[in-house]
Amino acid sequence: YRAKSSNLRKTKTDAIDAYHLGELYYKEDLEPQKKRGIQLLNLRQLTRQQENMTGIMVQTKLQFQAILDQVFPEYKGVFGDLYAEISLKTLQSYPTSEAVKDAGVEEIAQFINQHCKARSTRWAYERAVKLIAAAKRNPFQSTLYQSLLVSLNMYIDLLQVYHQQLSTLEREINQLAAQLEEYELLQSIPGVGEKIAATIISEIGEIDRFNHPKKLVAFAGLDPSVFESGRFKGTKNHITKRGSARLRHTLYTAVRCSIRDSRKKKTTEETIARNKRLRAFYDLKREEGKPYKVAIIACANKLLHWIYAMLKTKTPFQETI
């Protein structure tokens, strides 16, 4: 299906996309297009649900931490990842300093070892020792308000459920996206992983809707908005921010991941950006005096031009120009 150019700048295209896909499905005998159109809409729905669920989980984590700070703030340093499954299970079983000290090192180490088979017995014992030490440092040696413990247990249950649901969504998204050739193509871009690639594909839809890269840029709302009237010309050249906000924000994330230093060489202190081409472009913009946000937007624009060319020609990303 092909979107009208007038719609790229002034209207949202979800309804239009769905309408054209419906036309393909009901009016034309195009089985490949039918299947592909359904795949794209399903992928869009799943990636948006994943984003919504992630937002809910972030809010739940904030609420959980607020309660934890009133019950057992020292617990945060016991496990490397506070939200790891074994961490949440341990906290749920031993939520207070009193419970930890009553149980003792041996019981806690056995509990951790039993519920985390991937780790060694020694690791479990080390965590138990750290938990005992945290319980001794904890400013709240006893919890006066039972309501805090009820809330803490409730948030742990919610976090575990959300984690399971996100894992299910991620698995479904990967399985669906893997059927689209663009999925592997986009992941050839350093800094673009599975989640970012799936979101970009689902938001762009069919690349044939756009007969010029500038129309795709406009769809993402990354095109400049310059106000001109007579002799007056605006000096602040903001982007329009029309079109798909999710595509725009995903591109920002991709840019930040791409220009970030990924590792150091073993023999030198030199850092290496994940995406050398994009990092070079970012550095150029910064050297020109562009603020950080302006440079990121320019990189997102450049990245989208590359994506357009890759999807049109069906070729992977080239590290060198």
Short mmCIF file of N, CA, C and O in Angstrom, two decimals, residues 115-247:
data_model
loop_
_atom_site.label_atom_id
_atom_site.label_comp_id
_atom_site.label_asym_id
_atom_site.label_seq_id
_atom_site.Cartn_x
_atom_site.Cartn_y
_atom_site.Cartn_z
N HIS A 115 17.13 -22.14 44.90
CA HIS A 115 16.33 -21.39 43.93
C HIS A 115 17.16 -20.76 42.80
O HIS A 115 16.61 -20.07 41.94
N CYS A 116 18.46 -20.99 42.83
CA CYS A 116 19.32 -20.46 41.77
C CYS A 116 20.35 -21.51 41.39
O CYS A 116 21.50 -21.45 41.81
N LYS A 117 19.91 -22.48 40.60
CA LYS A 117 20.77 -23.61 40.24
C LYS A 117 21.93 -23.20 39.33
O LYS A 117 22.93 -23.91 39.23
N ALA A 118 21.79 -22.05 38.66
CA ALA A 118 22.83 -21.63 37.73
C ALA A 118 24.09 -21.15 38.44
O ALA A 118 25.16 -21.05 37.82
N ARG A 119 23.98 -20.85 39.71
CA ARG A 119 25.12 -20.35 40.49
C ARG A 119 25.67 -21.44 41.41
O ARG A 119 24.97 -22.40 41.77
N SER A 120 26.91 -21.23 41.84
CA SER A 120 27.58 -22.22 42.69
C SER A 120 27.12 -22.08 44.15
O SER A 120 26.54 -21.07 44.55
N THR A 121 27.43 -23.12 44.93
CA THR A 121 27.12 -23.10 46.36
C THR A 121 27.92 -21.98 47.05
O THR A 121 27.41 -21.32 47.97
N ARG A 122 29.13 -21.78 46.60
CA ARG A 122 29.96 -20.72 47.17
C ARG A 122 29.34 -19.35 46.96
O ARG A 122 29.33 -18.51 47.86
N TRP A 123 28.83 -19.14 45.74
CA TRP A 123 28.18 -17.85 45.44
C TRP A 123 26.97 -17.64 46.34
O TRP A 123 26.75 -16.53 46.85
N ALA A 124 26.19 -18.69 46.54
CA ALA A 124 25.01 -18.61 47.41
C ALA A 124 25.41 -18.26 48.84
O ALA A 124 24.76 -17.43 49.51
N TYR A 125 26.48 -18.88 49.32
CA TYR A 125 26.96 -18.60 50.67
C TYR A 125 27.44 -17.15 50.80
O TYR A 125 27.16 -16.48 51.81
N GLU A 126 28.12 -16.65 49.77
CA GLU A 126 28.60 -15.26 49.79
C GLU A 126 27.44 -14.28 49.84
O GLU A 126 27.49 -13.25 50.53
N ARG A 127 26.37 -14.58 49.09
CA ARG A 127 25.18 -13.71 49.12
C ARG A 127 24.53 -13.73 50.51
O ARG A 127 24.05 -12.73 51.01
N ALA A 128 24.52 -14.90 51.13
CA ALA A 128 23.92 -15.04 52.46
C ALA A 128 24.71 -14.21 53.48
O ALA A 128 24.11 -13.54 54.34
N VAL A 129 26.01 -14.26 53.38
CA VAL A 129 26.86 -13.47 54.29
C VAL A 129 26.60 -11.98 54.09
O VAL A 129 26.49 -11.21 55.07
N LYS A 130 26.50 -11.56 52.83
CA LYS A 130 26.23 -10.15 52.54
C LYS A 130 24.85 -9.74 53.07
O LYS A 130 24.67 -8.61 53.54
N LEU A 131 23.89 -10.66 53.00
CA LEU A 131 22.54 -10.35 53.48
C LEU A 131 22.53 -10.19 55.00
O LEU A 131 21.86 -9.29 55.53
N ILE A 132 23.26 -11.03 55.69
CA ILE A 132 23.36 -10.91 57.14
C ILE A 132 23.99 -9.57 57.52
O ILE A 132 23.52 -8.87 58.43
N ALA A 133 25.05 -9.20 56.81
CA ALA A 133 25.73 -7.92 57.08
C ALA A 133 24.79 -6.75 56.79
O ALA A 133 24.76 -5.76 57.54
N ALA A 134 24.01 -6.85 55.73
CA ALA A 134 23.05 -5.79 55.39
C ALA A 134 21.98 -5.67 56.46
O ALA A 134 21.55 -4.56 56.81
N ALA A 135 21.56 -6.80 57.00
CA ALA A 135 20.53 -6.80 58.05
C ALA A 135 21.05 -6.12 59.30
O ALA A 135 20.30 -5.41 59.99
N LYS A 136 22.31 -6.31 59.60
CA LYS A 136 22.90 -5.67 60.78
C LYS A 136 23.04 -4.16 60.59
O LYS A 136 22.93 -3.39 61.56
N ARG A 137 23.30 -3.73 59.35
CA ARG A 137 23.45 -2.29 59.07
C ARG A 137 22.10 -1.60 58.92
O ARG A 137 22.02 -0.38 59.02
N ASN A 138 21.08 -2.36 58.65
CA ASN A 138 19.78 -1.79 58.33
C ASN A 138 19.27 -0.89 59.47
O ASN A 138 19.23 -1.31 60.63
N PRO A 139 18.85 0.34 59.16
CA PRO A 139 18.37 1.24 60.21
C PRO A 139 17.04 0.81 60.82
O PRO A 139 16.70 1.21 61.92
N PHE A 140 16.30 -0.05 60.10
CA PHE A 140 15.01 -0.53 60.59
C PHE A 140 15.16 -1.99 61.03
O PHE A 140 14.97 -2.90 60.23
N GLN A 141 15.51 -2.21 62.29
CA GLN A 141 15.71 -3.56 62.78
C GLN A 141 14.40 -4.31 62.96
O GLN A 141 14.37 -5.53 62.94
N SER A 142 13.33 -3.59 63.11
CA SER A 142 12.00 -4.21 63.19
C SER A 142 11.01 -3.31 62.45
O SER A 142 11.17 -2.10 62.40
N THR A 143 9.99 -3.92 61.86
CA THR A 143 8.99 -3.18 61.09
C THR A 143 7.72 -3.06 61.90
O THR A 143 7.07 -4.06 62.24
N LEU A 144 7.38 -1.82 62.25
CA LEU A 144 6.19 -1.59 63.06
C LEU A 144 4.91 -1.70 62.25
O LEU A 144 3.87 -2.07 62.78
N TYR A 145 5.00 -1.38 60.96
CA TYR A 145 3.79 -1.31 60.15
C TYR A 145 3.69 -2.53 59.23
O TYR A 145 4.44 -2.67 58.26
N GLN A 146 2.76 -3.41 59.53
CA GLN A 146 2.53 -4.61 58.74
C GLN A 146 2.11 -4.26 57.32
O GLN A 146 2.38 -5.01 56.37
N SER A 147 1.50 -3.09 57.17
CA SER A 147 1.03 -2.67 55.84
C SER A 147 2.20 -2.53 54.85
O SER A 147 2.04 -2.79 53.66
N LEU A 148 3.37 -2.14 55.36
CA LEU A 148 4.54 -2.01 54.49
C LEU A 148 4.97 -3.37 53.95
O LEU A 148 5.34 -3.50 52.77
N LEU A 149 4.92 -4.38 54.80
CA LEU A 149 5.30 -5.72 54.36
C LEU A 149 4.29 -6.28 53.36
O LEU A 149 4.66 -6.97 52.40
N VAL A 150 3.02 -5.97 53.57
CA VAL A 150 1.98 -6.41 52.63
C VAL A 150 2.22 -5.76 51.26
O VAL A 150 2.15 -6.41 50.22
N SER A 151 2.51 -4.46 51.28
CA SER A 151 2.76 -3.74 50.04
C SER A 151 4.02 -4.25 49.34
O SER A 151 4.05 -4.42 48.12
N LEU A 152 5.07 -4.51 50.13
CA LEU A 152 6.32 -5.01 49.56
C LEU A 152 6.10 -6.35 48.87
O LEU A 152 6.56 -6.57 47.74
N ASN A 153 5.37 -7.23 49.52
CA ASN A 153 5.08 -8.55 48.94
C ASN A 153 4.24 -8.42 47.68
O ASN A 153 4.45 -9.13 46.68
N MET A 154 3.29 -7.48 47.69
CA MET A 154 2.43 -7.26 46.53
C MET A 154 3.24 -6.78 45.32
O MET A 154 3.07 -7.26 44.20
N TYR A 155 4.15 -5.83 45.55
CA TYR A 155 4.95 -5.30 44.44
C TYR A 155 5.91 -6.35 43.89
O TYR A 155 6.17 -6.39 42.69
N ILE A 156 6.42 -7.21 44.76
CA ILE A 156 7.28 -8.29 44.28
C ILE A 156 6.50 -9.23 43.38
O ILE A 156 6.98 -9.65 42.31
N ASP A 157 5.28 -9.56 43.78
CA ASP A 157 4.41 -10.41 42.94
C ASP A 157 4.16 -9.75 41.58
O ASP A 157 4.23 -10.41 40.53
N LEU A 158 3.87 -8.45 41.60
CA LEU A 158 3.60 -7.73 40.35
C LEU A 158 4.83 -7.71 39.45
O LEU A 158 4.73 -7.94 38.24
N LEU A 159 5.99 -7.46 40.02
CA LEU A 159 7.22 -7.41 39.23
C LEU A 159 7.52 -8.76 38.58
O LEU A 159 7.96 -8.81 37.42
N GLN A 160 7.26 -9.82 39.30
CA GLN A 160 7.48 -11.15 38.73
C GLN A 160 6.52 -11.44 37.58
O GLN A 160 6.92 -12.00 36.55
N VAL A 161 5.28 -11.02 37.73
CA VAL A 161 4.29 -11.21 36.67
C VAL A 161 4.65 -10.36 35.45
O VAL A 161 4.60 -10.85 34.31
N TYR A 162 5.00 -9.11 35.67
CA TYR A 162 5.35 -8.23 34.56
C TYR A 162 6.57 -8.76 33.81
O TYR A 162 6.65 -8.69 32.58
N HIS A 163 7.54 -9.29 34.56
CA HIS A 163 8.73 -9.85 33.93
C HIS A 163 8.35 -11.03 33.03
O HIS A 163 8.86 -11.15 31.90
N GLN A 164 7.46 -11.89 33.50
CA GLN A 164 7.01 -13.02 32.70
C GLN A 164 6.27 -12.56 31.45
O GLN A 164 6.47 -13.10 30.35
N GLN A 165 5.41 -11.55 31.61
CA GLN A 165 4.64 -11.05 30.47
C GLN A 165 5.55 -10.40 29.44
O GLN A 165 5.37 -10.58 28.22
N LEU A 166 6.56 -9.65 29.89
CA LEU A 166 7.50 -9.03 28.97
C LEU A 166 8.33 -10.08 28.24
O LEU A 166 8.64 -9.92 27.06
N SER A 167 8.68 -11.14 28.93
CA SER A 167 9.42 -12.23 28.29
C SER A 167 8.58 -12.89 27.20
O SER A 167 9.08 -13.22 26.12
N THR A 168 7.29 -13.05 27.48
CA THR A 168 6.37 -13.62 26.49
C THR A 168 6.25 -12.71 25.27
O THR A 168 6.32 -13.16 24.12
N LEU A 169 6.08 -11.41 25.53
CA LEU A 169 5.98 -10.46 24.43
C LEU A 169 7.26 -10.44 23.60
O LEU A 169 7.21 -10.41 22.36
N GLU A 170 8.39 -10.44 24.26
CA GLU A 170 9.67 -10.42 23.56
C GLU A 170 9.83 -11.65 22.67
O GLU A 170 10.28 -11.55 21.53
N ARG A 171 9.43 -12.80 23.18
CA ARG A 171 9.51 -14.04 22.40
C ARG A 171 8.58 -13.98 21.18
O ARG A 171 8.98 -14.35 20.06
N GLU A 172 7.37 -13.49 21.37
CA GLU A 172 6.42 -13.38 20.26
C GLU A 172 6.91 -12.39 19.21
O GLU A 172 6.78 -12.61 18.00
N ILE A 173 7.45 -11.26 19.66
CA ILE A 173 7.96 -10.24 18.75
C ILE A 173 9.12 -10.79 17.92
O ILE A 173 9.17 -10.60 16.70
N ASN A 174 10.04 -11.48 18.57
CA ASN A 174 11.19 -12.03 17.86
C ASN A 174 10.77 -13.07 16.82
O ASN A 174 11.31 -13.10 15.70
N GLN A 175 9.82 -13.92 17.19
CA GLN A 175 9.35 -14.94 16.26
C GLN A 175 8.66 -14.32 15.05
O GLN A 175 8.84 -14.76 13.91
N LEU A 176 7.87 -13.28 15.29
CA LEU A 176 7.15 -12.63 14.20
C LEU A 176 8.09 -11.81 13.33
O LEU A 176 8.04 -11.86 12.10
N ALA A 177 8.98 -11.06 13.97
CA ALA A 177 9.90 -10.19 13.22
C ALA A 177 10.89 -11.02 12.40
O ALA A 177 11.31 -10.59 11.31
N ALA A 178 11.25 -12.20 12.89
CA ALA A 178 12.21 -13.04 12.18
C ALA A 178 11.69 -13.48 10.81
O ALA A 178 12.48 -13.86 9.93
N GLN A 179 10.39 -13.40 10.59
CA GLN A 179 9.80 -13.76 9.30
C GLN A 179 9.94 -12.64 8.27
O GLN A 179 9.63 -12.83 7.10
N LEU A 180 10.39 -11.47 8.71
CA LEU A 180 10.55 -10.32 7.82
C LEU A 180 12.03 -10.09 7.55
O LEU A 180 12.83 -10.00 8.47
N GLU A 181 12.39 -9.97 6.27
CA GLU A 181 13.80 -9.86 5.92
C GLU A 181 14.42 -8.57 6.44
O GLU A 181 15.63 -8.50 6.68
N GLU A 182 13.61 -7.52 6.65
CA GLU A 182 14.15 -6.25 7.15
C GLU A 182 14.73 -6.40 8.56
O GLU A 182 15.61 -5.63 8.97
N TYR A 183 14.22 -7.36 9.30
CA TYR A 183 14.64 -7.55 10.70
C TYR A 183 16.14 -7.80 10.79
O TYR A 183 16.85 -7.17 11.57
N GLU A 184 16.63 -8.72 9.98
CA GLU A 184 18.05 -9.03 9.99
C GLU A 184 18.86 -7.89 9.39
O GLU A 184 19.97 -7.58 9.84
N LEU A 185 18.32 -7.24 8.36
CA LEU A 185 19.01 -6.12 7.72
C LEU A 185 19.29 -5.00 8.72
O LEU A 185 20.41 -4.50 8.81
N LEU A 186 18.28 -4.60 9.47
CA LEU A 186 18.44 -3.49 10.40
C LEU A 186 19.40 -3.84 11.53
O LEU A 186 20.11 -2.96 12.04
N GLN A 187 19.46 -5.09 11.91
CA GLN A 187 20.37 -5.48 12.99
C GLN A 187 21.83 -5.51 12.53
O GLN A 187 22.74 -5.68 13.35
N SER A 188 22.05 -5.32 11.23
CA SER A 188 23.43 -5.19 10.75
C SER A 188 24.01 -3.82 11.10
O SER A 188 25.21 -3.60 10.98
N ILE A 189 23.14 -2.90 11.53
CA ILE A 189 23.59 -1.57 11.97
C ILE A 189 24.10 -1.69 13.40
O ILE A 189 23.34 -2.07 14.29
N PRO A 190 25.37 -1.39 13.66
CA PRO A 190 25.88 -1.44 15.03
C PRO A 190 25.09 -0.53 15.96
O PRO A 190 24.89 0.65 15.66
N GLY A 191 24.60 -1.07 17.05
CA GLY A 191 23.79 -0.30 17.98
C GLY A 191 22.31 -0.57 17.86
O GLY A 191 21.53 -0.15 18.71
N VAL A 192 21.90 -1.28 16.81
CA VAL A 192 20.49 -1.61 16.60
C VAL A 192 20.29 -3.09 16.94
O VAL A 192 20.76 -3.96 16.22
N GLY A 193 19.62 -3.34 18.05
CA GLY A 193 19.35 -4.71 18.48
C GLY A 193 17.97 -5.17 18.06
O GLY A 193 17.29 -4.51 17.27
N GLU A 194 17.54 -6.28 18.62
CA GLU A 194 16.27 -6.89 18.23
C GLU A 194 15.08 -5.99 18.51
O GLU A 194 14.20 -5.81 17.66
N LYS A 195 15.03 -5.43 19.72
CA LYS A 195 13.88 -4.61 20.10
C LYS A 195 13.77 -3.36 19.24
O LYS A 195 12.69 -3.01 18.76
N ILE A 196 14.90 -2.68 19.02
CA ILE A 196 14.89 -1.46 18.22
C ILE A 196 14.53 -1.78 16.78
O ILE A 196 13.72 -1.08 16.15
N ALA A 197 15.10 -2.87 16.23
CA ALA A 197 14.82 -3.24 14.85
C ALA A 197 13.35 -3.55 14.65
O ALA A 197 12.73 -3.11 13.68
N ALA A 198 12.76 -4.31 15.58
CA ALA A 198 11.35 -4.68 15.47
C ALA A 198 10.45 -3.45 15.52
O ALA A 198 9.47 -3.34 14.77
N THR A 199 10.77 -2.51 16.40
CA THR A 199 9.96 -1.29 16.52
C THR A 199 10.06 -0.44 15.27
O THR A 199 9.04 0.08 14.77
N ILE A 200 11.25 -0.29 14.72
CA ILE A 200 11.43 0.51 13.50
C ILE A 200 10.64 -0.09 12.35
O ILE A 200 9.93 0.61 11.63
N ILE A 201 10.74 -1.42 12.18
CA ILE A 201 10.01 -2.09 11.10
C ILE A 201 8.50 -1.89 11.26
O ILE A 201 7.80 -1.57 10.30
N SER A 202 8.00 -2.09 12.48
CA SER A 202 6.56 -2.02 12.70
C SER A 202 6.03 -0.60 12.49
O SER A 202 4.89 -0.43 12.04
N GLU A 203 6.82 0.40 12.81
CA GLU A 203 6.35 1.78 12.67
C GLU A 203 6.47 2.29 11.23
O GLU A 203 5.62 3.05 10.77
N ILE A 204 7.50 1.86 10.51
CA ILE A 204 7.65 2.28 9.12
C ILE A 204 6.64 1.57 8.23
O ILE A 204 6.04 2.15 7.33
N GLY A 205 6.43 0.28 8.50
CA GLY A 205 5.54 -0.49 7.63
C GLY A 205 6.23 -0.77 6.32
O GLY A 205 7.42 -1.08 6.27
N GLU A 206 5.50 -0.67 5.23
CA GLU A 206 6.06 -0.91 3.91
C GLU A 206 6.90 0.28 3.47
O GLU A 206 6.40 1.40 3.38
N ILE A 207 8.15 0.05 3.17
CA ILE A 207 9.03 1.14 2.75
C ILE A 207 8.60 1.72 1.40
O ILE A 207 8.89 2.88 1.08
N ASP A 208 7.86 0.93 0.61
CA ASP A 208 7.40 1.41 -0.69
C ASP A 208 6.36 2.53 -0.56
O ASP A 208 6.01 3.16 -1.56
N ARG A 209 5.88 2.76 0.63
CA ARG A 209 4.97 3.90 0.84
C ARG A 209 5.68 5.21 0.61
O ARG A 209 5.06 6.24 0.36
N PHE A 210 7.00 5.20 0.73
CA PHE A 210 7.80 6.42 0.64
C PHE A 210 8.68 6.37 -0.61
O PHE A 210 9.54 5.49 -0.72
N ASN A 211 8.48 7.31 -1.52
CA ASN A 211 9.28 7.32 -2.75
C ASN A 211 10.50 8.22 -2.64
O ASN A 211 11.23 8.42 -3.61
N HIS A 212 10.74 8.78 -1.45
CA HIS A 212 11.91 9.62 -1.23
C HIS A 212 12.25 9.58 0.26
O HIS A 212 11.34 9.58 1.11
N PRO A 213 13.54 9.58 0.60
CA PRO A 213 13.91 9.51 2.02
C PRO A 213 13.37 10.68 2.83
O PRO A 213 13.10 10.53 4.03
N LYS A 214 13.20 11.85 2.20
CA LYS A 214 12.69 13.01 2.93
C LYS A 214 11.26 12.78 3.41
O LYS A 214 10.84 13.33 4.43
N LYS A 215 10.51 11.96 2.67
CA LYS A 215 9.14 11.67 3.09
C LYS A 215 9.13 10.75 4.32
O LYS A 215 8.27 10.87 5.19
N LEU A 216 10.10 9.85 4.38
CA LEU A 216 10.24 9.01 5.57
C LEU A 216 10.69 9.85 6.77
O LEU A 216 10.20 9.66 7.88
N VAL A 217 11.59 10.80 6.52
CA VAL A 217 12.04 11.71 7.58
C VAL A 217 10.87 12.53 8.10
O VAL A 217 10.72 12.76 9.30
N ALA A 218 10.02 12.99 7.17
CA ALA A 218 8.83 13.76 7.57
C ALA A 218 7.86 12.90 8.36
O ALA A 218 7.24 13.35 9.33
N PHE A 219 7.74 11.63 7.97
CA PHE A 219 6.86 10.70 8.68
C PHE A 219 7.31 10.52 10.13
O PHE A 219 6.50 10.35 11.03
N ALA A 220 8.63 10.57 10.35
CA ALA A 220 9.18 10.44 11.69
C ALA A 220 9.17 11.76 12.45
O ALA A 220 9.49 11.79 13.64
N GLY A 221 8.81 12.86 11.76
CA GLY A 221 8.79 14.16 12.42
C GLY A 221 10.15 14.74 12.65
O GLY A 221 10.34 15.61 13.50
N LEU A 222 11.14 14.30 11.88
CA LEU A 222 12.51 14.77 12.04
C LEU A 222 12.88 15.86 11.03
O LEU A 222 14.02 16.31 11.01
N ASP A 223 11.91 16.26 10.21
CA ASP A 223 12.19 17.29 9.22
C ASP A 223 12.14 18.67 9.89
O ASP A 223 11.40 18.88 10.84
N PRO A 224 12.95 19.62 9.41
CA PRO A 224 12.98 20.95 10.03
C PRO A 224 11.70 21.73 9.78
O PRO A 224 11.03 21.57 8.76
N SER A 225 11.34 22.55 10.73
CA SER A 225 10.15 23.39 10.61
C SER A 225 10.62 24.85 10.66
O SER A 225 10.88 25.39 11.73
N VAL A 226 10.74 25.48 9.50
CA VAL A 226 11.23 26.85 9.40
C VAL A 226 10.07 27.77 9.08
O VAL A 226 9.33 27.56 8.13
N PHE A 227 9.90 28.80 9.91
CA PHE A 227 8.83 29.77 9.68
C PHE A 227 9.35 30.93 8.84
O PHE A 227 10.32 31.57 9.20
N GLU A 228 8.71 31.17 7.70
CA GLU A 228 9.10 32.27 6.82
C GLU A 228 7.86 33.07 6.44
O GLU A 228 6.81 32.52 6.16
N SER A 229 7.99 34.37 6.46
CA SER A 229 6.90 35.25 6.07
C SER A 229 7.48 36.57 5.56
O SER A 229 8.04 37.36 6.33
N GLY A 230 7.39 36.78 4.25
CA GLY A 230 7.95 38.00 3.68
C GLY A 230 9.46 38.03 3.85
O GLY A 230 10.17 37.12 3.43
N ARG A 231 9.93 39.07 4.51
CA ARG A 231 11.37 39.19 4.74
C ARG A 231 11.83 38.47 6.00
O ARG A 231 13.02 38.36 6.27
N PHE A 232 10.83 38.00 6.79
CA PHE A 232 11.18 37.36 8.05
C PHE A 232 11.47 35.88 7.84
O PHE A 232 10.76 35.18 7.13
N LYS A 233 12.52 35.41 8.47
CA LYS A 233 12.86 33.99 8.45
C LYS A 233 13.26 33.58 9.85
O LYS A 233 14.14 34.18 10.46
N GLY A 234 12.59 32.56 10.38
CA GLY A 234 12.88 32.11 11.74
C GLY A 234 14.32 31.65 11.88
O GLY A 234 14.88 31.02 10.99
N THR A 235 14.91 31.98 13.01
CA THR A 235 16.30 31.59 13.26
C THR A 235 16.40 30.27 14.01
O THR A 235 17.41 29.58 13.96
N LYS A 236 15.35 29.90 14.73
CA LYS A 236 15.35 28.64 15.46
C LYS A 236 14.66 27.58 14.60
O LYS A 236 13.46 27.64 14.36
N ASN A 237 15.44 26.63 14.14
CA ASN A 237 14.96 25.64 13.19
C ASN A 237 14.61 24.34 13.91
O ASN A 237 15.39 23.40 13.92
N HIS A 238 13.42 24.28 14.53
CA HIS A 238 13.00 23.10 15.26
C HIS A 238 12.49 22.03 14.29
O HIS A 238 12.09 22.33 13.17
N ILE A 239 12.48 20.78 14.75
CA ILE A 239 11.87 19.73 13.96
C ILE A 239 10.36 19.77 14.16
O ILE A 239 9.86 20.30 15.14
N THR A 240 9.62 19.18 13.21
CA THR A 240 8.16 19.29 13.25
C THR A 240 7.53 18.43 14.34
O THR A 240 6.48 18.77 14.88
N LYS A 241 8.14 17.27 14.64
CA LYS A 241 7.62 16.30 15.62
C LYS A 241 6.23 15.79 15.23
O LYS A 241 5.42 15.43 16.09
N ARG A 242 5.96 15.77 13.94
CA ARG A 242 4.72 15.15 13.46
C ARG A 242 5.00 13.71 13.08
O ARG A 242 6.13 13.26 13.06
N GLY A 243 3.94 12.99 12.73
CA GLY A 243 4.13 11.61 12.32
C GLY A 243 4.25 10.67 13.50
O GLY A 243 3.59 10.84 14.52
N SER A 244 5.10 9.67 13.38
CA SER A 244 5.21 8.63 14.39
C SER A 244 6.20 9.02 15.49
O SER A 244 7.42 9.01 15.29
N ALA A 245 5.69 9.34 16.65
CA ALA A 245 6.55 9.68 17.79
C ALA A 245 7.35 8.47 18.24
O ALA A 245 8.50 8.59 18.67
N ARG A 246 6.76 7.28 18.14
CA ARG A 246 7.47 6.06 18.56
C ARG A 246 8.67 5.80 17.67
O ARG A 246 9.73 5.39 18.15
N LEU A 247 8.52 6.03 16.36
CA LEU A 247 9.64 5.86 15.45
C LEU A 247 10.74 6.86 15.78
O LEU A 247 11.93 6.51 15.84
#
